[in-house]
PDB file of C-alpha atoms in Angstrom:
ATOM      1  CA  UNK A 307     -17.678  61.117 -71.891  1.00 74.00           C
ATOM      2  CA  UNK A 308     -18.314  62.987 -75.215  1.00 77.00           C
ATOM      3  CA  UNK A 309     -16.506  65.204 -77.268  1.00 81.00           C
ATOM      4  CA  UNK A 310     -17.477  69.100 -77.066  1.00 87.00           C
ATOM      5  CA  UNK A 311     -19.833  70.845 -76.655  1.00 90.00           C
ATOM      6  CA  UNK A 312     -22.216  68.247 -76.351  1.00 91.00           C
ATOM      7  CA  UNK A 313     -20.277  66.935 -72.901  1.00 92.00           C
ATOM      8  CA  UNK A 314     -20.655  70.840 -72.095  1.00 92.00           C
ATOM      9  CA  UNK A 315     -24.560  70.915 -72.273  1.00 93.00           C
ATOM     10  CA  UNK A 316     -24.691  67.422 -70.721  1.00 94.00           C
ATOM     11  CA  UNK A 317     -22.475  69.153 -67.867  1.00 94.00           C
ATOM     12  CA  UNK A 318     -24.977  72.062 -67.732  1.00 93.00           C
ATOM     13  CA  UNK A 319     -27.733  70.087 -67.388  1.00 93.00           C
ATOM     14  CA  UNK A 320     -26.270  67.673 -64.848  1.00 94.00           C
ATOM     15  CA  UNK A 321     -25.868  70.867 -62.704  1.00 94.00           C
ATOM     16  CA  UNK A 322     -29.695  71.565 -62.723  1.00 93.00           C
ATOM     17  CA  UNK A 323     -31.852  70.933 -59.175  1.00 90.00           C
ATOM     18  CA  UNK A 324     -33.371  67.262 -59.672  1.00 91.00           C
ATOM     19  CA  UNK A 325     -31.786  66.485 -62.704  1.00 93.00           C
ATOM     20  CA  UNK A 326     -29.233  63.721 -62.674  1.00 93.00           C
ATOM     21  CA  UNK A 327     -26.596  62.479 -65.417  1.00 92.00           C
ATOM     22  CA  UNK A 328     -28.921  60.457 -67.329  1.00 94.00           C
ATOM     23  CA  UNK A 329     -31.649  62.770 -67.464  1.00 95.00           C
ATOM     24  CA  UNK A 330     -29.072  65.264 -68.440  1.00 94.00           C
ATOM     25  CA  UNK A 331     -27.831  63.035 -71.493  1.00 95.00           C
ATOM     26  CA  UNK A 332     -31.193  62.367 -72.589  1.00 95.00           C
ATOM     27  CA  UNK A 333     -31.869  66.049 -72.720  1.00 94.00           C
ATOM     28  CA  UNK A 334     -29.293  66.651 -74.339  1.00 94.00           C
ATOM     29  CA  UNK A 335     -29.698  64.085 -76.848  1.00 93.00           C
ATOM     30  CA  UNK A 336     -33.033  65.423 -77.471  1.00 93.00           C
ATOM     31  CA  UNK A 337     -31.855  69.022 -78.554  1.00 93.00           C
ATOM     32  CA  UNK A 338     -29.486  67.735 -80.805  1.00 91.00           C
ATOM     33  CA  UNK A 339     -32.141  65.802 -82.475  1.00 92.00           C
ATOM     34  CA  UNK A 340     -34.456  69.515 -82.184  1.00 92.00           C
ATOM     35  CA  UNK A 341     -35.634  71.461 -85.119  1.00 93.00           C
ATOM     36  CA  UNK A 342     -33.489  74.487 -85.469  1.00 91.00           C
ATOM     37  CA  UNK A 343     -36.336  77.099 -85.004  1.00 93.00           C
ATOM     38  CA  UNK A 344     -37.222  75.128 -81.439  1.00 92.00           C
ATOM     39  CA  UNK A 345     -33.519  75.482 -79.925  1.00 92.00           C
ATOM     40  CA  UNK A 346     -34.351  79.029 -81.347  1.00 93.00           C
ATOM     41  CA  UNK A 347     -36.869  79.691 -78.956  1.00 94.00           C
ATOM     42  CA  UNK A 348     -35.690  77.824 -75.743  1.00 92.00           C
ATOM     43  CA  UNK A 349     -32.555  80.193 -76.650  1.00 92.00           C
ATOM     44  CA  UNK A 350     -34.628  83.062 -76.738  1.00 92.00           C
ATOM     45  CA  UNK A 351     -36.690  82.229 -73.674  1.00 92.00           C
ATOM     46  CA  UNK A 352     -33.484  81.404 -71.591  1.00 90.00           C
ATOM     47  CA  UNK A 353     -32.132  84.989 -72.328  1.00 91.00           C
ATOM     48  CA  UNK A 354     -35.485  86.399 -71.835  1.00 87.00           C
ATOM     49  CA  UNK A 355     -34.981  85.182 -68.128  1.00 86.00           C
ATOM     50  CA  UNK A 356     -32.013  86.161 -67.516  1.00 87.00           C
ATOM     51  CA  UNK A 357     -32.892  89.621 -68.902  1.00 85.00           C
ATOM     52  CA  UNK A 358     -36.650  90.711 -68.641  1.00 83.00           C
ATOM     53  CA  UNK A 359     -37.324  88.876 -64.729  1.00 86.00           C
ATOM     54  CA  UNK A 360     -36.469  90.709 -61.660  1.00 91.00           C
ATOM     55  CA  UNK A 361     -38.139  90.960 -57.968  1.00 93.00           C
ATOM     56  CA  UNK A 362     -40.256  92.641 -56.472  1.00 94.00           C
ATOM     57  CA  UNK A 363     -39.117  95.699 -54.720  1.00 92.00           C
ATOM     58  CA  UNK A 364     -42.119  95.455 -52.119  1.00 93.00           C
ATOM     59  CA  UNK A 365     -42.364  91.231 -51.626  1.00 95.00           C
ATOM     60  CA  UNK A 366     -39.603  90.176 -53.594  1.00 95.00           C
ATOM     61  CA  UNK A 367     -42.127  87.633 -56.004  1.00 95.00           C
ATOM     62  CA  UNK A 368     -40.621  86.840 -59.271  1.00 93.00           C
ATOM     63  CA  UNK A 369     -41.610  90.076 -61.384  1.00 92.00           C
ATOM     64  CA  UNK A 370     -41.417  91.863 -64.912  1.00 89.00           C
ATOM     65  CA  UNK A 371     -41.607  95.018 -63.444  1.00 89.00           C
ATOM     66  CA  UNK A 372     -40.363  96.875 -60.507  1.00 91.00           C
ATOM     67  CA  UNK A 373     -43.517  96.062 -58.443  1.00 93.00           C
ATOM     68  CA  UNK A 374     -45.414  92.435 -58.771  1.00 94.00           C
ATOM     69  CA  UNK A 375     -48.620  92.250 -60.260  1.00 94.00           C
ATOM     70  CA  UNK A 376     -49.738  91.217 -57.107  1.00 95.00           C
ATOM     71  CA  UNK A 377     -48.372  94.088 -54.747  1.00 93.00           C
ATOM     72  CA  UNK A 378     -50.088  96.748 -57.965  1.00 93.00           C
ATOM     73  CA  UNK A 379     -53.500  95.289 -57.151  1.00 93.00           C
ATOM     74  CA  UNK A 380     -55.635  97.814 -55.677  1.00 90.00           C
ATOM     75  CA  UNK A 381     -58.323  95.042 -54.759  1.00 92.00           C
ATOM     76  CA  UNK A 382     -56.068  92.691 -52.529  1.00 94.00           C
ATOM     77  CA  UNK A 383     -56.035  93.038 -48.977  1.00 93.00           C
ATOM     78  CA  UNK A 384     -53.601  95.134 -47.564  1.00 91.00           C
ATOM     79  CA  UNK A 385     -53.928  94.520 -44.528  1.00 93.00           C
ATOM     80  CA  UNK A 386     -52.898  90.705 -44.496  1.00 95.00           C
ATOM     81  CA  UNK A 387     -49.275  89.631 -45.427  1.00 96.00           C
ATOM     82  CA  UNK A 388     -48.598  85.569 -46.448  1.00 96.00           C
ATOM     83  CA  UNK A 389     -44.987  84.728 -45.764  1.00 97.00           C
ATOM     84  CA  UNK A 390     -43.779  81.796 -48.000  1.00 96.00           C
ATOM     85  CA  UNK A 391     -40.231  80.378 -48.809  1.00 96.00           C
ATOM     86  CA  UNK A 392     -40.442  80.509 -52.761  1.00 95.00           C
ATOM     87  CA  UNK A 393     -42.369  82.380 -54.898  1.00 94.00           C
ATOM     88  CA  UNK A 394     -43.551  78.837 -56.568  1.00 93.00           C
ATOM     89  CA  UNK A 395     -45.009  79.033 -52.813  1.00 94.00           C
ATOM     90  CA  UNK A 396     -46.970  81.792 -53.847  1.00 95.00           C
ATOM     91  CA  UNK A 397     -48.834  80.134 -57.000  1.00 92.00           C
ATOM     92  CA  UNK A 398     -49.723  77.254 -54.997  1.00 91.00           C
ATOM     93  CA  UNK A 399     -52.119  79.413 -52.724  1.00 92.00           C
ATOM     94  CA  UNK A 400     -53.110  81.410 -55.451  1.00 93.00           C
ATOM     95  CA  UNK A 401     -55.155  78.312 -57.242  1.00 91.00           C
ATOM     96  CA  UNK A 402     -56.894  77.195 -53.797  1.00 87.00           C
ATOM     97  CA  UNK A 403     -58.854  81.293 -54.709  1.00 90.00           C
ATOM     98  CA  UNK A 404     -59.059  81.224 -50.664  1.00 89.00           C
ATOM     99  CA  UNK A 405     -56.358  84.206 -50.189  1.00 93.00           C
ATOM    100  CA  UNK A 406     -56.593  87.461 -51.477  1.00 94.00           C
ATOM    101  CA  UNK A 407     -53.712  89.645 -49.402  1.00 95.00           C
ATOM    102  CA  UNK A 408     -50.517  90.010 -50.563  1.00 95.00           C
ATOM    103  CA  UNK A 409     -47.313  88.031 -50.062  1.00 97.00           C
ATOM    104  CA  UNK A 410     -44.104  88.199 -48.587  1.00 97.00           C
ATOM    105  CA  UNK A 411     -41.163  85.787 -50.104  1.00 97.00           C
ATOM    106  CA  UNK A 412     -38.152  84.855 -47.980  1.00 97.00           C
ATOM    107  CA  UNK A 413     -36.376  83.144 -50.601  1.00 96.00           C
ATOM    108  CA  UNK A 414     -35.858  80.650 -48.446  1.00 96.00           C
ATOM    109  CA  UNK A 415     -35.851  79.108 -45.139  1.00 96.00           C
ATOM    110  CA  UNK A 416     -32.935  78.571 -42.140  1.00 96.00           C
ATOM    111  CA  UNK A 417     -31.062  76.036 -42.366  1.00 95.00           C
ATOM    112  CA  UNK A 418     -27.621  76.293 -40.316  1.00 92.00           C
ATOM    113  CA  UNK A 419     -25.836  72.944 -42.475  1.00 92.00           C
ATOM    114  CA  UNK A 420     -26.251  74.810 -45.617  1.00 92.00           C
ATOM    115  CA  UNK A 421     -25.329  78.336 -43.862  1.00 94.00           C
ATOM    116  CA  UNK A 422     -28.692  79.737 -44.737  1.00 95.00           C
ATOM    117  CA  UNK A 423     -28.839  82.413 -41.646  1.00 95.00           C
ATOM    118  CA  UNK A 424     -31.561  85.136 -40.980  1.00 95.00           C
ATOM    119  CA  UNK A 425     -29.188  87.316 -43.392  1.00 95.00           C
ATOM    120  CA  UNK A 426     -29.712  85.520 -46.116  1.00 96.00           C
ATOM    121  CA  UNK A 427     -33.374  85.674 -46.011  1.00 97.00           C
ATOM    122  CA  UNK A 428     -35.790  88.827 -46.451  1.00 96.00           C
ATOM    123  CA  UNK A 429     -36.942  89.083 -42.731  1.00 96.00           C
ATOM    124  CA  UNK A 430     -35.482  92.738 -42.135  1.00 95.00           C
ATOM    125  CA  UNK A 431     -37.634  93.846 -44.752  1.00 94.00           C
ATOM    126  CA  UNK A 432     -40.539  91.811 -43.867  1.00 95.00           C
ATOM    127  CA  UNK A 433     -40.391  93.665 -40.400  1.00 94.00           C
ATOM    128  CA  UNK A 434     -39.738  97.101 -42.239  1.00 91.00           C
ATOM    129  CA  UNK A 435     -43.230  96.322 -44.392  1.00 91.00           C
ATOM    130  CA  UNK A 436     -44.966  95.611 -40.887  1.00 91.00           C
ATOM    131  CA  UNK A 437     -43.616  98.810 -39.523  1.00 86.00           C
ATOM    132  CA  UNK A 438     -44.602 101.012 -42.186  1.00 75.00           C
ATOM    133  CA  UNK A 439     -40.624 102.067 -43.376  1.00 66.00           C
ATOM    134  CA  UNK A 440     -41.440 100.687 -46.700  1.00 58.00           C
ATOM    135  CA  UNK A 441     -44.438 101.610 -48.835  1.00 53.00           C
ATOM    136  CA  UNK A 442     -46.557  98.768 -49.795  1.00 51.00           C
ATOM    137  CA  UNK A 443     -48.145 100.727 -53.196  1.00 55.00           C
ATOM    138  CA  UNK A 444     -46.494 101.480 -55.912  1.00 54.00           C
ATOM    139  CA  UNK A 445     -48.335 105.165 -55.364  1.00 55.00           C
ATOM    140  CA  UNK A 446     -46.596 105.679 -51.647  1.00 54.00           C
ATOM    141  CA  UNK A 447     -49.782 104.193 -49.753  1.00 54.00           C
ATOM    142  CA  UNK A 448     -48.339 102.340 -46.483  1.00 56.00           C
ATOM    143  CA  UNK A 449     -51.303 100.126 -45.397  1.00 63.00           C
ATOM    144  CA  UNK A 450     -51.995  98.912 -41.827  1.00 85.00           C
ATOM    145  CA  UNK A 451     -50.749  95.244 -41.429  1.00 92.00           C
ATOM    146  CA  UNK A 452     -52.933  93.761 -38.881  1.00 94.00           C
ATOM    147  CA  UNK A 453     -51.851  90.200 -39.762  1.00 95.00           C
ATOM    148  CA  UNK A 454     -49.124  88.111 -41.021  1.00 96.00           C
ATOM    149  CA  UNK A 455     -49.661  84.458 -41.770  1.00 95.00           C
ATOM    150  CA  UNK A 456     -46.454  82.208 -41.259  1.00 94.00           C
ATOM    151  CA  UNK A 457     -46.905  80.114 -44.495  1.00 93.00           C
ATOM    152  CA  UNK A 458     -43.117  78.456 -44.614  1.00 92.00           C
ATOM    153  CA  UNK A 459     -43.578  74.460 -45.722  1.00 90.00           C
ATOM    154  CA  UNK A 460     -44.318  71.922 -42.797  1.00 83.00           C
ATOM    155  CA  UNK A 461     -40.740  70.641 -42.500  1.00 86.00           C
ATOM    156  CA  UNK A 462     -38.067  71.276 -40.006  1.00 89.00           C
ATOM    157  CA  UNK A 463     -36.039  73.918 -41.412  1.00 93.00           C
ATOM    158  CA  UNK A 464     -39.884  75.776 -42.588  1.00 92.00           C
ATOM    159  CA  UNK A 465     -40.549  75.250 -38.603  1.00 90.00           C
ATOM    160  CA  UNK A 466     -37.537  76.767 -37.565  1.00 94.00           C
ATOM    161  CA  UNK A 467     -38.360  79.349 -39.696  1.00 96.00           C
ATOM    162  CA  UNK A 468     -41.825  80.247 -38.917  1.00 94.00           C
ATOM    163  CA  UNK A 469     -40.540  80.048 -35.003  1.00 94.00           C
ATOM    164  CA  UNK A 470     -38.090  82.586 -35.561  1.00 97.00           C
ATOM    165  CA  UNK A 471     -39.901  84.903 -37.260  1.00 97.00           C
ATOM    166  CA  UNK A 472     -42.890  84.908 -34.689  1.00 95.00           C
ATOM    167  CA  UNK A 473     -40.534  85.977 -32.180  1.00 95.00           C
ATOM    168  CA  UNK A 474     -39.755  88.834 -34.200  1.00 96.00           C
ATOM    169  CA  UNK A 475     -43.199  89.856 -34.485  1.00 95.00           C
ATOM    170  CA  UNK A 476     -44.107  89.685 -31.030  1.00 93.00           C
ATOM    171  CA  UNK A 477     -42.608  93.270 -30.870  1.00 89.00           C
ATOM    172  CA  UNK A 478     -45.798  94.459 -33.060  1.00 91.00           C
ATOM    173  CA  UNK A 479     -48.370  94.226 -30.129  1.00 87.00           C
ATOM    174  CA  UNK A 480     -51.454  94.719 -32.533  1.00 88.00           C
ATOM    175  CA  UNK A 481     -50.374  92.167 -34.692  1.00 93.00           C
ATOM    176  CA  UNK A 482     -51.314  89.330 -35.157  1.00 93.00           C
ATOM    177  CA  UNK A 483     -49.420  86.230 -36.073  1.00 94.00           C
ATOM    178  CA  UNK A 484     -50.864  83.178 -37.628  1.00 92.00           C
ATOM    179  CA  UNK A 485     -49.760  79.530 -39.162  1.00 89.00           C
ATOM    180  CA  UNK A 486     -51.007  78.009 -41.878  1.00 84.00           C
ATOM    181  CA  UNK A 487     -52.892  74.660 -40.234  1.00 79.00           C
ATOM    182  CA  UNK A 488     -51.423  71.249 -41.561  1.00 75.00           C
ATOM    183  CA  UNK A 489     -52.692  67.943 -40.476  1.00 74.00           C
ATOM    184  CA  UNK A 490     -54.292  64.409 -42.248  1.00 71.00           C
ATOM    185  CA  UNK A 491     -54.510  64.481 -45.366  1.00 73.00           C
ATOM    186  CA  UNK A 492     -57.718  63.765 -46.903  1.00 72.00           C
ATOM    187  CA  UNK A 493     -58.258  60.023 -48.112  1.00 73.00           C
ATOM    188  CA  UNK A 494     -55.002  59.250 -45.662  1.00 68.00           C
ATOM    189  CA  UNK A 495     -54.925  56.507 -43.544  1.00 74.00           C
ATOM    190  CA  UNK A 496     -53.688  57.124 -39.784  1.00 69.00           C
ATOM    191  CA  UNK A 497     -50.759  54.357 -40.264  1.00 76.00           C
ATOM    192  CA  UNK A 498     -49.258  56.051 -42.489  1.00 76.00           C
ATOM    193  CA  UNK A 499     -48.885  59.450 -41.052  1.00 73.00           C
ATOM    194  CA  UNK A 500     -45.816  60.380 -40.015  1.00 76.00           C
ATOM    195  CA  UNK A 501     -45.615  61.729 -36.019  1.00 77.00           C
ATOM    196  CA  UNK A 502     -45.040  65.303 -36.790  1.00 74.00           C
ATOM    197  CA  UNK A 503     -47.967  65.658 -39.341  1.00 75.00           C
ATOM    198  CA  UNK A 504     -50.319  63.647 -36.326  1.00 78.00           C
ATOM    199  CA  UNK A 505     -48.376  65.815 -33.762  1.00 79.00           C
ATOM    200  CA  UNK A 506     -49.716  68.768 -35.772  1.00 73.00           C
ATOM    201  CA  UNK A 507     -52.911  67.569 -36.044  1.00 75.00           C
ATOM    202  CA  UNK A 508     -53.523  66.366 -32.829  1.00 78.00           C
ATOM    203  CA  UNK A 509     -52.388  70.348 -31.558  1.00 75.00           C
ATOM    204  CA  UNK A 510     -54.681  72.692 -34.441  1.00 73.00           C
ATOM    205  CA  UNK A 511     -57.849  69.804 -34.229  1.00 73.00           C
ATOM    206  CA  UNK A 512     -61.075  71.258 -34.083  1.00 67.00           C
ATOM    207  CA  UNK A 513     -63.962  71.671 -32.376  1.00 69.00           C
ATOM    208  CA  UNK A 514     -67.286  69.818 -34.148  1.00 64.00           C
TER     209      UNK A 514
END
Protein backbone atom coordinates (compact mmCIF):
# COMPACT_ATOMS: atom_id res chain seq x y z
CA UNK A 1 0.00 0.00 0.00
CA UNK A 2 1.10 3.63 -0.74
CA UNK A 3 0.54 6.80 0.69
CA UNK A 4 -2.10 9.21 -1.14
CA UNK A 5 -3.07 9.88 -3.86
CA UNK A 6 -0.93 7.68 -5.61
CA UNK A 7 -2.80 4.45 -3.74
CA UNK A 8 -5.99 6.49 -5.05
CA UNK A 9 -5.05 6.31 -8.85
CA UNK A 10 -3.63 2.79 -8.32
CA UNK A 11 -7.28 2.09 -6.81
CA UNK A 12 -8.84 3.75 -9.91
CA UNK A 13 -7.08 1.90 -12.17
CA UNK A 14 -7.45 -1.46 -10.43
CA UNK A 15 -11.23 -0.81 -10.94
CA UNK A 16 -10.85 -0.67 -14.81
CA UNK A 17 -12.34 -3.88 -17.07
CA UNK A 18 -9.10 -6.15 -17.68
CA UNK A 19 -6.85 -4.33 -15.70
CA UNK A 20 -5.51 -5.99 -12.61
CA UNK A 21 -3.37 -4.60 -9.53
CA UNK A 22 -0.14 -4.80 -11.16
CA UNK A 23 -1.05 -3.38 -14.32
CA UNK A 24 -2.70 -0.74 -12.29
CA UNK A 25 0.65 0.09 -10.32
CA UNK A 26 2.62 0.12 -13.34
CA UNK A 27 0.28 2.66 -14.81
CA UNK A 28 0.39 4.48 -12.30
CA UNK A 29 3.98 4.52 -11.90
CA UNK A 30 4.21 5.58 -15.38
CA UNK A 31 2.17 8.92 -14.95
CA UNK A 32 4.08 9.90 -12.16
CA UNK A 33 7.15 9.56 -14.16
CA UNK A 34 4.88 11.66 -17.27
CA UNK A 35 5.78 15.01 -18.59
CA UNK A 36 3.43 17.52 -17.16
CA UNK A 37 1.92 18.70 -20.55
CA UNK A 38 1.07 14.68 -21.28
CA UNK A 39 -1.03 14.16 -17.89
CA UNK A 40 -2.36 17.53 -19.37
CA UNK A 41 -3.88 16.01 -22.18
CA UNK A 42 -5.03 12.51 -20.89
CA UNK A 43 -6.76 15.07 -18.30
CA UNK A 44 -8.25 16.89 -20.95
CA UNK A 45 -9.29 13.91 -23.04
CA UNK A 46 -10.84 12.13 -19.92
CA UNK A 47 -13.15 15.22 -19.35
CA UNK A 48 -13.72 15.51 -22.96
CA UNK A 49 -15.50 12.04 -22.53
CA UNK A 50 -17.27 12.53 -19.92
CA UNK A 51 -18.54 15.81 -21.43
CA UNK A 52 -18.64 16.01 -25.34
CA UNK A 53 -19.87 11.86 -25.93
CA UNK A 54 -23.43 10.95 -25.78
CA UNK A 55 -25.75 8.28 -27.78
CA UNK A 56 -27.46 8.14 -30.34
CA UNK A 57 -31.05 9.05 -30.08
CA UNK A 58 -31.98 6.72 -33.16
CA UNK A 59 -29.31 3.46 -32.50
CA UNK A 60 -27.85 4.43 -29.41
CA UNK A 61 -23.87 4.23 -31.07
CA UNK A 62 -21.43 6.20 -29.15
CA UNK A 63 -22.03 9.85 -30.65
CA UNK A 64 -20.92 13.65 -30.55
CA UNK A 65 -24.08 14.71 -31.58
CA UNK A 66 -27.65 13.95 -31.04
CA UNK A 67 -27.79 11.60 -34.10
CA UNK A 68 -24.61 9.20 -35.10
CA UNK A 69 -22.75 9.87 -38.04
CA UNK A 70 -23.92 6.77 -39.17
CA UNK A 71 -27.84 7.13 -38.69
CA UNK A 72 -27.12 11.12 -40.68
CA UNK A 73 -25.90 9.22 -43.73
CA UNK A 74 -28.19 9.67 -46.50
CA UNK A 75 -26.28 6.87 -48.57
CA UNK A 76 -26.66 3.86 -46.05
CA UNK A 77 -29.32 1.51 -46.40
CA UNK A 78 -32.29 2.13 -44.63
CA UNK A 79 -33.85 -0.52 -45.08
CA UNK A 80 -31.44 -3.05 -43.23
CA UNK A 81 -30.86 -2.77 -39.39
CA UNK A 82 -27.49 -4.72 -37.73
CA UNK A 83 -28.17 -5.46 -34.10
CA UNK A 84 -24.87 -5.72 -32.07
CA UNK A 85 -24.12 -5.77 -28.24
CA UNK A 86 -21.48 -2.82 -28.12
CA UNK A 87 -20.90 -0.17 -30.23
CA UNK A 88 -17.03 -1.47 -30.43
CA UNK A 89 -19.39 -4.21 -32.22
CA UNK A 90 -20.18 -1.76 -34.65
CA UNK A 91 -16.46 -0.76 -35.81
CA UNK A 92 -15.61 -4.26 -36.20
CA UNK A 93 -18.13 -4.66 -39.21
CA UNK A 94 -17.45 -1.41 -40.38
CA UNK A 95 -13.61 -2.40 -41.52
CA UNK A 96 -14.79 -5.83 -43.26
CA UNK A 97 -16.59 -2.56 -46.00
CA UNK A 98 -19.25 -5.57 -46.54
CA UNK A 99 -22.26 -3.64 -44.63
CA UNK A 100 -23.60 -0.51 -45.47
CA UNK A 101 -27.18 -0.27 -43.35
CA UNK A 102 -27.36 1.11 -40.23
CA UNK A 103 -27.03 -0.30 -36.72
CA UNK A 104 -28.87 -0.97 -33.77
CA UNK A 105 -26.81 -1.23 -30.24
CA UNK A 106 -28.27 -3.14 -27.30
CA UNK A 107 -25.69 -2.23 -24.96
CA UNK A 108 -25.53 -5.45 -24.09
CA UNK A 109 -26.71 -8.90 -24.02
CA UNK A 110 -29.02 -11.18 -21.33
CA UNK A 111 -27.52 -12.57 -18.93
CA UNK A 112 -29.86 -13.57 -15.83
CA UNK A 113 -26.45 -14.11 -13.15
CA UNK A 114 -25.52 -10.60 -13.70
CA UNK A 115 -29.38 -9.39 -13.75
CA UNK A 116 -29.02 -8.11 -17.25
CA UNK A 117 -32.95 -8.56 -18.27
CA UNK A 118 -34.70 -7.44 -21.58
CA UNK A 119 -35.11 -3.98 -19.55
CA UNK A 120 -31.89 -3.27 -19.42
CA UNK A 121 -31.25 -3.58 -23.02
CA UNK A 122 -32.61 -1.33 -26.03
CA UNK A 123 -35.07 -3.97 -27.53
CA UNK A 124 -38.35 -1.79 -26.99
CA UNK A 125 -36.86 0.67 -29.10
CA UNK A 126 -35.40 -1.62 -31.54
CA UNK A 127 -39.08 -2.87 -32.11
CA UNK A 128 -40.38 0.86 -32.09
CA UNK A 129 -37.59 1.58 -35.11
CA UNK A 130 -39.09 -1.61 -36.95
CA UNK A 131 -42.55 -0.31 -36.47
CA UNK A 132 -42.06 3.04 -37.69
CA UNK A 133 -42.87 4.98 -33.96
CA UNK A 134 -39.47 6.39 -34.15
CA UNK A 135 -37.99 8.30 -37.08
CA UNK A 136 -34.88 6.87 -38.42
CA UNK A 137 -33.58 10.53 -40.10
CA UNK A 138 -32.63 13.17 -38.43
CA UNK A 139 -35.16 15.11 -41.09
CA UNK A 140 -38.44 12.91 -39.85
CA UNK A 141 -37.98 10.23 -42.77
CA UNK A 142 -39.23 6.73 -41.24
CA UNK A 143 -37.76 4.16 -43.72
CA UNK A 144 -39.19 0.67 -44.43
CA UNK A 145 -37.17 -2.00 -42.43
CA UNK A 146 -37.39 -5.06 -44.44
CA UNK A 147 -34.54 -6.74 -42.51
CA UNK A 148 -32.83 -6.99 -39.29
CA UNK A 149 -29.65 -8.98 -38.92
CA UNK A 150 -29.15 -10.59 -35.35
CA UNK A 151 -25.38 -9.70 -35.03
CA UNK A 152 -24.99 -10.39 -30.97
CA UNK A 153 -21.34 -12.34 -30.43
CA UNK A 154 -21.39 -16.27 -30.83
CA UNK A 155 -21.50 -17.02 -27.10
CA UNK A 156 -24.24 -18.16 -24.86
CA UNK A 157 -25.58 -15.16 -23.37
CA UNK A 158 -25.22 -13.39 -27.41
CA UNK A 159 -27.41 -16.71 -28.29
CA UNK A 160 -29.85 -16.16 -25.80
CA UNK A 161 -30.02 -12.93 -26.99
CA UNK A 162 -30.40 -13.20 -30.62
CA UNK A 163 -33.21 -16.07 -29.67
CA UNK A 164 -35.15 -13.71 -27.82
CA UNK A 165 -35.21 -11.07 -29.95
CA UNK A 166 -36.30 -13.21 -33.07
CA UNK A 167 -39.27 -14.09 -31.25
CA UNK A 168 -40.07 -10.61 -30.95
CA UNK A 169 -39.82 -10.02 -34.50
CA UNK A 170 -41.85 -12.74 -35.65
CA UNK A 171 -44.79 -10.28 -35.01
CA UNK A 172 -43.42 -8.17 -38.18
CA UNK A 173 -44.68 -10.69 -40.88
CA UNK A 174 -42.70 -8.89 -43.78
CA UNK A 175 -39.69 -8.96 -41.97
CA UNK A 176 -37.19 -10.63 -42.20
CA UNK A 177 -34.82 -11.90 -39.59
CA UNK A 178 -31.31 -12.98 -40.17
CA UNK A 179 -27.97 -14.24 -38.14
CA UNK A 180 -24.78 -13.41 -38.77
CA UNK A 181 -23.14 -17.05 -39.99
CA UNK A 182 -20.18 -18.27 -37.68
CA UNK A 183 -18.33 -21.43 -38.27
CA UNK A 184 -14.30 -22.68 -38.87
CA UNK A 185 -12.18 -20.39 -38.83
CA UNK A 186 -9.92 -20.05 -41.64
CA UNK A 187 -6.36 -21.76 -41.22
CA UNK A 188 -8.22 -23.77 -38.10
CA UNK A 189 -7.76 -27.17 -37.60
CA UNK A 190 -11.02 -29.37 -36.87
CA UNK A 191 -9.42 -30.64 -33.36
CA UNK A 192 -9.42 -27.73 -32.09
CA UNK A 193 -12.85 -26.43 -32.62
CA UNK A 194 -14.89 -26.27 -29.94
CA UNK A 195 -18.60 -28.25 -30.40
CA UNK A 196 -20.70 -25.20 -30.57
CA UNK A 197 -18.56 -23.37 -33.27
CA UNK A 198 -18.68 -27.15 -35.36
CA UNK A 199 -22.37 -27.36 -34.19
CA UNK A 200 -22.77 -24.02 -35.98
CA UNK A 201 -21.03 -24.93 -38.79
CA UNK A 202 -22.24 -28.14 -39.39
CA UNK A 203 -26.14 -26.25 -39.30
CA UNK A 204 -25.31 -22.77 -41.79
CA UNK A 205 -22.73 -25.18 -44.24
CA UNK A 206 -23.12 -24.59 -47.71
CA UNK A 207 -23.93 -25.82 -50.75
CA UNK A 208 -20.69 -26.09 -53.41
Amino acid sequence: MFEGPLQDLIDEFARLPGVGPKSAQRIAFYLLQTEPEDIDRLRAALAAVRDGVTFCRICNNVSREEVCRICADSGRDKSTVCVVEDAKDIQVIERTGEYTGRYHVLGGALDPLANIGPKDLAIASLLQRIGGVQPDLPDGEIPDITEVILATDPDTEGEATASYIARLLKDFPDLTVSRLASGMPLGGDLEFVDELTLSRALSGRLKL
